């Protein structure tokens, strides 16, 4: 029996990238919840931190940036050990470095391919 991984994806616009990748995640027996901004993602995490195994978030988000979300996750006791993978279409060294210094587990450059997601697990 395969264990399912609960992934929270945070990206704007919501219908863009994750919708294209979702079929690949389902085929890999992964479970996926989505939020379109950092505030919604944070609310979901506070309510369901026990069931989220991975956060995949865009750096540039409305209402609360991916950096802000990452900082809150790392400071909140029940969420601080959840791996957070940041993603952006900008791959500057300074952005990647900032994400890693704030506690990101990894950084992916968009567009993300399905085989990159398979390698996360």
PDB file of C-alpha atoms in Angstrom:
ATOM      1  CA  UNK A   1       0.000   0.000   0.000  1.00  0.00           C
ATOM      2  CA  UNK A   2       1.294   3.441  -0.961  1.00  0.00           C
ATOM      3  CA  UNK A   3       1.246   6.270   1.528  1.00  0.00           C
ATOM      4  CA  UNK A   4      -0.416   9.440   0.293  1.00  0.00           C
ATOM      5  CA  UNK A   5       1.314  12.782   0.647  1.00  0.00           C
ATOM      6  CA  UNK A   6      -0.856  15.806   1.363  1.00  0.00           C
ATOM      7  CA  UNK A   7       0.462  18.796  -0.581  1.00  0.00           C
ATOM      8  CA  UNK A   8      -0.727  22.389  -0.232  1.00  0.00           C
ATOM      9  CA  UNK A   9      -0.074  24.354  -3.417  1.00  0.00           C
ATOM     10  CA  UNK A  10      -0.136  28.152  -3.302  1.00  0.00           C
ATOM     11  CA  UNK A  11      -0.066  30.024  -6.588  1.00  0.00           C
ATOM     12  CA  UNK A  12      -1.660  32.947  -8.367  1.00  0.00           C
ATOM     13  CA  UNK A  13      -3.520  32.668 -10.645  1.00  0.00           C
ATOM     14  CA  UNK A  14      -4.802  29.416  -9.214  1.00  0.00           C
ATOM     15  CA  UNK A  15      -6.057  28.052 -12.521  1.00  0.00           C
ATOM     16  CA  UNK A  16      -2.723  28.363 -14.274  1.00  0.00           C
ATOM     17  CA  UNK A  17       0.080  25.992 -13.336  1.00  0.00           C
ATOM     18  CA  UNK A  18      -1.329  23.577 -10.765  1.00  0.00           C
ATOM     19  CA  UNK A  19      -4.337  22.737 -12.919  1.00  0.00           C
ATOM     20  CA  UNK A  20      -1.975  21.481 -15.597  1.00  0.00           C
ATOM     21  CA  UNK A  21       0.093  19.447 -13.128  1.00  0.00           C
ATOM     22  CA  UNK A  22      -2.753  18.066 -11.011  1.00  0.00           C
ATOM     23  CA  UNK A  23      -3.379  15.002 -13.186  1.00  0.00           C
ATOM     24  CA  UNK A  24       0.275  14.016 -12.764  1.00  0.00           C
ATOM     25  CA  UNK A  25       0.011  14.341  -9.005  1.00  0.00           C
ATOM     26  CA  UNK A  26      -3.128  12.248  -8.835  1.00  0.00           C
ATOM     27  CA  UNK A  27      -1.476   9.511 -10.920  1.00  0.00           C
ATOM     28  CA  UNK A  28       1.309   9.422  -8.345  1.00  0.00           C
ATOM     29  CA  UNK A  29      -1.199   8.899  -5.514  1.00  0.00           C
ATOM     30  CA  UNK A  30      -0.577  12.356  -4.126  1.00  0.00           C
ATOM     31  CA  UNK A  31      -3.305  14.518  -2.592  1.00  0.00           C
ATOM     32  CA  UNK A  32      -3.422  18.183  -3.361  1.00  0.00           C
ATOM     33  CA  UNK A  33      -5.117  21.204  -1.775  1.00  0.00           C
ATOM     34  CA  UNK A  34      -4.801  24.647  -3.346  1.00  0.00           C
ATOM     35  CA  UNK A  35      -4.895  28.276  -2.241  1.00  0.00           C
ATOM     36  CA  UNK A  36      -4.689  31.373  -4.429  1.00  0.00           C
ATOM     37  CA  UNK A  37      -2.954  33.663  -1.932  1.00  0.00           C
ATOM     38  CA  UNK A  38      -0.740  33.548   1.132  1.00  0.00           C
ATOM     39  CA  UNK A  39      -3.484  34.447   3.609  1.00  0.00           C
ATOM     40  CA  UNK A  40      -5.766  31.612   2.457  1.00  0.00           C
ATOM     41  CA  UNK A  41      -2.838  29.216   2.569  1.00  0.00           C
ATOM     42  CA  UNK A  42      -1.971  30.295   6.119  1.00  0.00           C
ATOM     43  CA  UNK A  43      -5.571  29.802   7.267  1.00  0.00           C
ATOM     44  CA  UNK A  44      -5.601  26.309   5.739  1.00  0.00           C
ATOM     45  CA  UNK A  45      -2.298  25.456   7.407  1.00  0.00           C
ATOM     46  CA  UNK A  46      -3.430  26.615  10.839  1.00  0.00           C
ATOM     47  CA  UNK A  47      -6.582  24.510  10.567  1.00  0.00           C
ATOM     48  CA  UNK A  48      -5.022  21.419   9.006  1.00  0.00           C
ATOM     49  CA  UNK A  49      -1.308  21.499   9.801  1.00  0.00           C
ATOM     50  CA  UNK A  50      -1.526  17.917  11.062  1.00  0.00           C
ATOM     51  CA  UNK A  51      -2.586  16.708   7.604  1.00  0.00           C
ATOM     52  CA  UNK A  52      -0.271  18.771   5.364  1.00  0.00           C
ATOM     53  CA  UNK A  53       3.015  17.057   4.509  1.00  0.00           C
ATOM     54  CA  UNK A  54       4.415  19.551   1.988  1.00  0.00           C
ATOM     55  CA  UNK A  55       3.857  23.172   0.952  1.00  0.00           C
ATOM     56  CA  UNK A  56       4.652  24.180  -2.620  1.00  0.00           C
ATOM     57  CA  UNK A  57       4.343  27.966  -2.879  1.00  0.00           C
ATOM     58  CA  UNK A  58       4.927  30.743  -5.350  1.00  0.00           C
ATOM     59  CA  UNK A  59       7.201  33.556  -4.142  1.00  0.00           C
ATOM     60  CA  UNK A  60       4.989  36.352  -5.527  1.00  0.00           C
ATOM     61  CA  UNK A  61       1.508  36.099  -4.013  1.00  0.00           C
ATOM     62  CA  UNK A  62      -1.251  38.600  -3.266  1.00  0.00           C
ATOM     63  CA  UNK A  63      -2.095  39.630   0.314  1.00  0.00           C
ATOM     64  CA  UNK A  64       0.875  37.764   1.824  1.00  0.00           C
ATOM     65  CA  UNK A  65       4.020  36.937  -0.127  1.00  0.00           C
ATOM     66  CA  UNK A  66       5.560  33.505  -0.280  1.00  0.00           C
ATOM     67  CA  UNK A  67       8.374  34.883   1.903  1.00  0.00           C
ATOM     68  CA  UNK A  68       5.819  35.959   4.509  1.00  0.00           C
ATOM     69  CA  UNK A  69       4.092  32.591   4.367  1.00  0.00           C
ATOM     70  CA  UNK A  70       7.418  30.780   4.732  1.00  0.00           C
ATOM     71  CA  UNK A  71       8.349  32.917   7.752  1.00  0.00           C
ATOM     72  CA  UNK A  72       5.020  32.236   9.460  1.00  0.00           C
ATOM     73  CA  UNK A  73       5.291  28.505   8.801  1.00  0.00           C
ATOM     74  CA  UNK A  74       8.772  28.389  10.320  1.00  0.00           C
ATOM     75  CA  UNK A  75       7.633  30.321  13.430  1.00  0.00           C
ATOM     76  CA  UNK A  76       4.396  28.412  14.116  1.00  0.00           C
ATOM     77  CA  UNK A  77       4.982  25.380  16.339  1.00  0.00           C
ATOM     78  CA  UNK A  78       2.663  22.914  14.605  1.00  0.00           C
ATOM     79  CA  UNK A  79       3.853  23.878  11.102  1.00  0.00           C
ATOM     80  CA  UNK A  80       7.553  24.550  11.518  1.00  0.00           C
ATOM     81  CA  UNK A  81       8.706  21.102  10.375  1.00  0.00           C
ATOM     82  CA  UNK A  82       6.616  20.992   7.189  1.00  0.00           C
ATOM     83  CA  UNK A  83       8.891  21.123   4.128  1.00  0.00           C
ATOM     84  CA  UNK A  84       8.292  24.278   2.075  1.00  0.00           C
ATOM     85  CA  UNK A  85       9.339  24.404  -1.556  1.00  0.00           C
ATOM     86  CA  UNK A  86       9.387  27.861  -3.090  1.00  0.00           C
ATOM     87  CA  UNK A  87       8.880  28.452  -6.794  1.00  0.00           C
ATOM     88  CA  UNK A  88       9.187  31.388  -9.157  1.00  0.00           C
ATOM     89  CA  UNK A  89       9.761  32.165 -12.803  1.00  0.00           C
ATOM     90  CA  UNK A  90      12.643  34.379 -11.625  1.00  0.00           C
ATOM     91  CA  UNK A  91      15.739  32.364 -10.860  1.00  0.00           C
ATOM     92  CA  UNK A  92      18.087  35.043  -9.575  1.00  0.00           C
ATOM     93  CA  UNK A  93      20.727  33.799  -7.185  1.00  0.00           C
ATOM     94  CA  UNK A  94      19.676  36.383  -4.603  1.00  0.00           C
ATOM     95  CA  UNK A  95      16.052  35.160  -4.610  1.00  0.00           C
ATOM     96  CA  UNK A  96      17.065  31.518  -4.265  1.00  0.00           C
ATOM     97  CA  UNK A  97      19.513  32.437  -1.492  1.00  0.00           C
ATOM     98  CA  UNK A  98      16.864  34.474   0.364  1.00  0.00           C
ATOM     99  CA  UNK A  99      14.402  31.572   0.210  1.00  0.00           C
ATOM    100  CA  UNK A 100      16.941  29.092   1.511  1.00  0.00           C
ATOM    101  CA  UNK A 101      18.055  31.430   4.321  1.00  0.00           C
ATOM    102  CA  UNK A 102      14.432  31.821   5.437  1.00  0.00           C
ATOM    103  CA  UNK A 103      14.115  28.042   5.713  1.00  0.00           C
ATOM    104  CA  UNK A 104      12.865  26.805   2.342  1.00  0.00           C
ATOM    105  CA  UNK A 105      13.537  23.137   1.688  1.00  0.00           C
ATOM    106  CA  UNK A 106      14.050  23.702  -2.032  1.00  0.00           C
ATOM    107  CA  UNK A 107      13.503  26.175  -4.871  1.00  0.00           C
ATOM    108  CA  UNK A 108      11.960  25.321  -8.233  1.00  0.00           C
ATOM    109  CA  UNK A 109      12.059  27.493 -11.337  1.00  0.00           C
ATOM    110  CA  UNK A 110       8.766  27.754 -13.222  1.00  0.00           C
ATOM    111  CA  UNK A 111       7.505  26.355 -15.438  1.00  0.00           C
ATOM    112  CA  UNK A 112       7.689  23.199 -13.370  1.00  0.00           C
ATOM    113  CA  UNK A 113       7.599  19.862 -15.134  1.00  0.00           C
ATOM    114  CA  UNK A 114       5.880  16.765 -13.819  1.00  0.00           C
ATOM    115  CA  UNK A 115       9.165  14.881 -13.565  1.00  0.00           C
ATOM    116  CA  UNK A 116      10.469  17.577 -11.175  1.00  0.00           C
ATOM    117  CA  UNK A 117       7.498  16.938  -8.892  1.00  0.00           C
ATOM    118  CA  UNK A 118       8.097  13.195  -8.996  1.00  0.00           C
ATOM    119  CA  UNK A 119      11.639  13.817  -7.751  1.00  0.00           C
ATOM    120  CA  UNK A 120      10.340  15.642  -4.663  1.00  0.00           C
ATOM    121  CA  UNK A 121       9.054  12.387  -3.227  1.00  0.00           C
TER     122      UNK A 121
END
